[in-house]
Coordinates of C-alpha atoms in Angstrom, one line a residue:
M1 CA -22.9 0.8 85.1
G2 CA -21.3 0.1 88.1
A3 CA -17.9 0.5 88.7
S4 CA -17.2 -3.8 88.7
D5 CA -18.3 -2.9 84.8
W6 CA -15.3 -1.4 83.7
G7 CA -13.2 -4.5 85.4
K8 CA -9.9 -3.8 87.4
S9 CA -7.9 -2.2 85.4
V10 CA -8.4 1.7 84.4
T11 CA -6.4 0.2 80.6
D12 CA -9.5 -2.3 80.3
R13 CA -11.5 -0.5 78.5
T14 CA -13.8 -3.5 76.4
A15 CA -17.1 -2.7 78.2
A16 CA -16.6 0.3 78.1
P17 CA -19.5 2.2 75.2
D18 CA -17.5 4.9 73.0
H19 CA -18.0 8.3 73.9
L20 CA -15.9 6.9 77.4
T21 CA -13.0 6.0 75.4
G22 CA -10.0 7.3 77.6
Y23 CA -12.1 8.8 80.2
A24 CA -10.7 6.5 83.5
D25 CA -7.4 7.1 82.3
I26 CA -6.8 10.9 81.7
V27 CA -8.7 11.0 85.4
A28 CA -5.5 8.3 86.8
A29 CA -3.7 10.5 85.5
A30 CA -4.2 13.1 86.5
C31 CA -4.9 11.8 90.5
T32 CA -1.2 10.7 90.1
T33 CA 1.0 13.9 90.0
G34 CA -1.8 15.8 92.1
R35 CA -2.1 18.1 88.2
R36 CA -5.8 19.9 86.7
L37 CA -6.8 18.6 83.4
N38 CA -4.9 20.0 80.2
R39 CA -5.8 21.8 77.3
D40 CA -5.5 18.3 74.7
E41 CA -7.4 16.1 77.7
L42 CA -10.7 18.8 77.9
D43 CA -10.5 19.0 74.2
S44 CA -10.4 15.4 74.4
R45 CA -13.3 14.9 76.6
R46 CA -15.4 18.4 74.4
A47 CA -15.9 15.4 71.3
E48 CA -17.1 12.4 73.5
G49 CA -19.5 15.4 74.1
E50 CA -20.4 16.8 70.3
R51 CA -20.6 13.3 69.5
A52 CA -22.5 11.5 72.2
A53 CA -25.7 15.0 71.6
E54 CA -25.2 13.8 67.6
A55 CA -25.6 10.1 68.0
G56 CA -28.8 11.4 70.1
L57 CA -27.8 9.7 73.4
P58 CA -29.3 10.7 76.2
L59 CA -26.8 13.6 78.9
R60 CA -28.3 12.0 81.9
G61 CA -27.2 8.7 80.7
L62 CA -23.8 8.9 80.1
I63 CA -23.3 11.9 83.5
R64 CA -24.0 8.3 85.1
N65 CA -21.5 7.0 83.2
H66 CA -18.6 9.3 83.8
L67 CA -19.3 8.7 87.7
A68 CA -19.7 5.5 88.0
A69 CA -16.3 5.2 85.4
A70 CA -14.3 7.1 87.5
Q71 CA -15.3 5.4 90.7
T72 CA -12.7 2.6 89.0
V73 CA -10.0 5.8 89.9
Q74 CA -7.8 5.8 93.5
P75 CA -7.0 8.9 94.2
V76 CA -3.8 9.8 96.0
P77 CA -4.4 9.6 99.5
S78 CA -3.0 13.0 99.8
S79 CA -5.4 14.7 98.2
P80 CA -7.7 12.7 97.6
G81 CA -10.2 15.6 97.4
G82 CA -8.3 15.8 93.7
L83 CA -10.6 12.7 92.0
L84 CA -13.6 14.7 92.0
A85 CA -11.8 18.2 90.7
V86 CA -10.7 16.1 88.1
V87 CA -13.6 14.2 87.4
E88 CA -16.1 17.6 87.7
Q89 CA -13.7 19.3 84.8
A90 CA -14.1 15.9 83.1
V91 CA -17.7 16.2 82.8
D92 CA -18.1 19.9 82.9
A93 CA -16.0 19.9 79.3
F94 CA -17.8 16.0 78.3
V95 CA -21.3 19.1 78.8
E96 CA -19.6 21.6 77.2
G97 CA -19.4 19.4 74.2
Y98 CA -22.7 17.9 74.2
E99 CA -24.5 21.5 74.6
R100 CA -22.7 22.8 71.2
A101 CA -23.8 20.2 69.1
Q102 CA -26.7 20.8 69.9
Q103 CA -26.8 24.0 70.1
Q104 CA -25.5 23.7 66.9
A105 CA -27.3 20.8 65.5
I106 CA -31.0 23.1 66.6
R107 CA -29.1 26.0 64.7
Q108 CA -29.3 24.0 61.9
E109 CA -32.5 23.4 61.6
E110 CA -33.5 26.7 62.4
A111 CA -31.6 27.1 58.1
A112 CA -33.5 24.3 57.2
R113 CA -37.1 25.0 58.2
R114 CA -36.3 29.1 57.0
E115 CA -35.1 27.7 53.6
F116 CA -38.0 25.6 53.2
V117 CA -40.1 28.1 54.7
D118 CA -39.3 29.9 52.1
D119 CA -38.9 27.6 49.2
L120 CA -42.8 26.6 50.2
L121 CA -44.4 30.1 49.6
Y122 CA -42.3 31.1 47.5
G123 CA -42.7 28.3 45.1
R124 CA -38.9 28.0 44.4
S125 CA -38.0 25.3 44.5
D126 CA -38.3 21.7 42.6
L127 CA -41.8 20.2 43.6
G128 CA -40.5 16.4 43.8
R129 CA -37.8 17.8 46.8
L130 CA -40.2 19.7 48.1
A131 CA -42.8 17.6 49.3
E132 CA -40.5 15.1 49.8
R133 CA -38.4 17.9 52.3
A134 CA -42.4 18.9 53.5
E135 CA -43.2 15.5 55.6
R136 CA -40.1 16.3 57.2
F137 CA -41.8 19.5 58.6
G138 CA -45.1 17.7 58.9
L139 CA -47.1 18.7 55.6
R140 CA -48.2 16.1 52.5
L141 CA -48.1 18.4 49.6
S142 CA -50.5 15.9 47.2
Q143 CA -53.4 17.0 50.2
A144 CA -55.3 20.8 49.8
H145 CA -54.2 23.1 52.9
A146 CA -54.5 27.0 53.1
V147 CA -52.8 29.7 54.8
A148 CA -53.4 32.2 57.1
V149 CA -51.4 34.7 58.1
A150 CA -50.6 37.1 61.2
A151 CA -50.0 40.1 60.9
G152 CA -49.0 42.8 64.5
P153 CA -48.3 46.3 65.5
E154 CA -44.3 45.2 65.1
P155 CA -42.8 42.0 63.2
Y156 CA -42.3 38.8 65.1
G157 CA -39.3 36.6 64.3
D158 CA -38.8 33.2 65.3
G159 CA -38.1 32.3 69.5
F160 CA -39.8 36.2 69.5
R161 CA -41.9 34.8 73.0
V162 CA -45.2 36.3 70.7
A163 CA -44.6 33.7 67.8
R164 CA -43.7 30.6 70.6
G165 CA -46.9 30.8 72.5
I166 CA -49.1 30.7 69.6
E167 CA -47.1 27.7 68.2
A168 CA -47.7 25.9 71.6
A169 CA -51.3 26.8 72.2
V170 CA -51.2 25.5 68.3
L171 CA -49.7 22.1 68.7
A172 CA -51.8 21.7 72.7
R173 CA -54.1 22.1 70.9
F174 CA -54.4 19.6 67.2
P175 CA -51.6 17.4 69.0
G176 CA -50.7 15.1 66.2
R177 CA -52.3 17.0 62.9
R178 CA -50.2 18.3 60.6
I179 CA -49.1 21.8 60.5
L180 CA -46.5 24.5 60.5
L181 CA -45.8 27.4 62.1
A182 CA -43.7 30.2 61.3
T183 CA -42.8 33.4 60.5
K184 CA -41.9 35.5 57.2
E185 CA -40.9 39.4 56.8
G186 CA -42.0 39.9 60.2
R187 CA -45.9 38.5 59.8
L188 CA -47.0 35.0 61.5
I189 CA -48.0 32.4 59.6
C190 CA -49.7 29.4 59.6
V191 CA -49.9 26.5 57.4
A192 CA -52.8 23.6 57.4
P193 CA -54.8 21.0 55.7
G194 CA -57.6 22.6 54.0
D195 CA -60.0 20.4 54.9
Q196 CA -59.1 21.5 58.6
P197 CA -61.0 25.2 59.5
D198 CA -61.2 25.2 62.8
V199 CA -57.0 24.8 62.9
L200 CA -56.7 28.4 61.0
A201 CA -59.5 29.5 62.9
F202 CA -57.9 28.5 66.4
F203 CA -54.6 30.3 64.9
A204 CA -56.5 33.5 64.0
K205 CA -58.2 33.4 67.6
Q206 CA -54.6 33.8 69.9
A207 CA -52.6 35.3 67.0
Y208 CA -55.1 38.2 67.8
A209 CA -55.4 38.3 71.0
A210 CA -51.5 38.1 71.0
T211 CA -51.1 40.7 67.9
D212 CA -53.0 43.1 70.5
G213 CA -55.4 44.1 68.3
G214 CA -53.3 42.8 64.9
K215 CA -55.4 41.3 62.0
V216 CA -55.3 37.9 61.2
A217 CA -55.9 36.8 56.9
I218 CA -56.9 33.0 55.1
G219 CA -56.6 32.1 52.2
R220 CA -57.8 30.0 49.9
S221 CA -57.6 26.2 50.2
H222 CA -55.7 24.8 47.1
P223 CA -54.2 21.2 46.4
G224 CA -50.5 20.8 45.8
A225 CA -47.8 23.0 46.9
G226 CA -48.9 26.0 44.2
G227 CA -51.5 25.3 46.2
V228 CA -50.5 26.4 49.4
V229 CA -48.0 29.8 47.4
H230 CA -51.5 30.7 46.7
S231 CA -53.1 30.1 49.8
Y232 CA -50.0 32.4 51.3
E233 CA -50.6 35.7 48.2
E234 CA -54.3 35.7 48.1
A235 CA -53.5 35.4 52.0
L236 CA -51.3 39.1 52.4
G237 CA -53.7 40.2 49.1
A238 CA -56.2 40.6 51.9
L239 CA -54.2 41.8 54.5
D240 CA -53.0 44.4 52.2
L241 CA -56.5 45.3 50.7
A242 CA -57.8 45.6 54.5
E243 CA -55.1 48.1 55.3
R244 CA -56.2 50.7 52.2
M245 CA -59.7 49.7 52.6
G246 CA -60.1 50.6 56.8
F247 CA -61.8 47.3 57.3
E248 CA -61.8 46.8 60.8
G249 CA -63.3 42.7 61.1
P250 CA -59.5 41.8 62.5
V251 CA -59.9 39.2 60.6
L252 CA -60.1 38.0 56.7
H253 CA -61.6 35.3 54.5
A254 CA -59.9 35.5 50.9
V255 CA -63.0 34.2 50.2
D256 CA -64.8 37.1 51.1
L257 CA -63.3 39.9 48.9
L258 CA -63.3 37.9 45.7
V259 CA -64.9 41.8 44.9
Y260 CA -61.5 43.7 44.9
P261 CA -59.3 41.8 43.2
V262 CA -61.3 42.2 39.8
L263 CA -62.3 45.3 40.7
T264 CA -58.5 45.7 39.8
R265 CA -57.6 44.0 37.6
D266 CA -58.0 46.0 35.2
R267 CA -56.4 48.9 37.1
Q268 CA -56.1 51.6 33.6
A269 CA -60.0 51.0 33.1
M270 CA -60.8 51.5 36.8
A271 CA -58.1 54.5 37.0
D272 CA -59.9 55.8 34.6
L273 CA -63.8 56.0 36.0
V274 CA -62.0 57.6 39.2
E275 CA -60.9 60.2 37.9
T276 CA -62.8 60.9 35.4
T277 CA -66.2 60.4 38.7
L278 CA -64.4 61.8 41.0
G279 CA -62.1 63.7 39.3
P280 CA -64.9 67.6 39.9
L281 CA -63.8 66.8 43.7
R282 CA -60.0 68.5 43.2
T283 CA -62.4 71.3 43.5
A284 CA -64.0 71.2 46.8
R285 CA -62.5 73.2 49.5
G286 CA -60.3 71.4 51.5
G287 CA -59.8 68.7 48.7
A288 CA -61.8 65.8 47.5
Q289 CA -60.6 63.9 50.5
P290 CA -62.7 64.9 53.0
L291 CA -65.2 64.4 49.9
I292 CA -64.0 60.5 49.6
D293 CA -64.2 60.6 53.2
T294 CA -68.7 61.3 53.2
L295 CA -68.8 59.1 50.9
T296 CA -67.5 55.6 52.3
A297 CA -69.2 56.4 55.5
Y298 CA -72.7 56.7 53.9
F299 CA -72.0 53.6 51.5
D300 CA -70.7 51.1 54.1
S301 CA -73.5 52.4 57.0
G302 CA -76.3 51.7 53.9
C303 CA -77.4 54.5 52.7
V304 CA -78.4 56.0 55.9
A305 CA -78.1 59.7 56.5
T306 CA -78.1 59.7 61.0
E307 CA -76.0 56.5 61.1
A308 CA -73.3 57.9 58.5
A309 CA -73.0 61.4 60.0
R310 CA -72.6 59.6 63.1
R311 CA -69.9 57.6 61.7
L312 CA -68.0 60.8 60.7
S313 CA -69.1 63.1 64.3
L314 CA -71.2 65.4 61.5
S315 CA -74.5 66.9 62.2
V316 CA -77.3 65.1 59.5
R317 CA -77.1 68.8 57.8
A318 CA -73.5 69.0 57.3
L319 CA -74.1 65.7 55.7
T320 CA -76.4 66.3 53.6
Y321 CA -75.3 70.0 52.4
R322 CA -71.8 67.5 52.5
L323 CA -74.2 65.0 48.8
E324 CA -75.6 67.8 47.8
R325 CA -71.4 69.8 47.0
I326 CA -71.2 66.0 45.0
R327 CA -73.6 65.9 43.4
S328 CA -72.9 69.5 42.1
L329 CA -69.5 69.1 41.4
T330 CA -70.0 65.3 40.1
G331 CA -73.3 65.7 38.3
A332 CA -74.1 62.3 40.1
D333 CA -76.3 61.8 42.7
P334 CA -75.4 59.6 45.8
A335 CA -79.4 58.9 47.1
D336 CA -80.2 58.2 43.2
P337 CA -79.7 53.8 42.9
T338 CA -79.4 55.2 38.6
N339 CA -75.3 56.6 40.1
R340 CA -75.0 55.4 43.1
Y341 CA -73.6 52.3 41.5
A342 CA -71.0 53.5 39.5
L343 CA -70.6 56.0 42.3
Q344 CA -69.8 53.3 45.2
T345 CA -67.5 51.6 42.7
A346 CA -65.1 54.4 41.5
V347 CA -65.1 55.1 45.4
I348 CA -64.3 52.0 46.0
G349 CA -61.2 52.1 43.3
A350 CA -60.2 55.6 45.0
R351 CA -59.7 52.8 48.1
L352 CA -57.6 50.6 46.4
L353 CA -55.9 52.7 44.5
G354 CA -55.4 55.3 46.5
W355 CA -56.7 58.3 44.9
P356 CA -56.4 61.6 45.0
T357 CA -52.8 61.1 47.0
D358 CA -51.4 58.1 45.2
A359 CA -52.6 59.8 41.6
G360 CA -50.6 61.0 38.3

């Protein structure tokens, strides 16, 4: 927009964009007296900057308009540099208001996103309203979704370098996909359509690499808004299970771990089994834990004594002695298929319940 577009008088503003209202008059008045802009004038420019940002106008074009409008103002001959100083003041105040409005909009968007994520993962909102809000954040809750949760050695929040890097990598790899990435309680969350397992697999790979060896759990796909909550809870449960059971794999799939919730569904029955089967191990020298670890390694190695001994950094003879001690205390032989199932189930239950540490 050239200077001729503004007319011969700075008071003729019929063709000026709304955000330039009063701008030329303010600059001309300051140049006439050789003064700087006062507080009210600067505040008016900041307010116009905020309004322009709220209207979504591009900043580059706005600054160009300001410079074009300044060409209509005649500087004082004795102070030709005064015009430039005043224009610099006015534009700086305008940009300050523009950036302030943008920052406020970003904060509001982040707050709305956090609120939506909370409502989505905890199922605390009306489903119809939640579905409407989900569209804004790229989800269609009429479809089935699965949730992946990544946990690292330290908590992660919105804006953290790790979270931003993973989000950028996933969105760049799958442009146009309906994916939601967020953080919750220090963990990284990815919600993706249930028929797109490649998205969650890629997220898991990126998260594992970025969190320096953290774990990622992927819940099963479930339909509707309630399905997102269900999948999220499955993923959290898998992470908790991995910690209790000492699973070493970087990626856990809830579908592969369904047997464990079944085992603990009747917690009291499992506690009774553990205490009845493994309780006598408390009387061993050093307590029950070393013998529980022995059984764990023995069963995890497929009941191969040499492999179990290697995992425990023991000699085969020492391992054999421990297994014999377990048999004599419990009356159950770990090498006997008849006794093995009850012992192994009790050992799994002990790990799930934190026995004997959390016993009683």
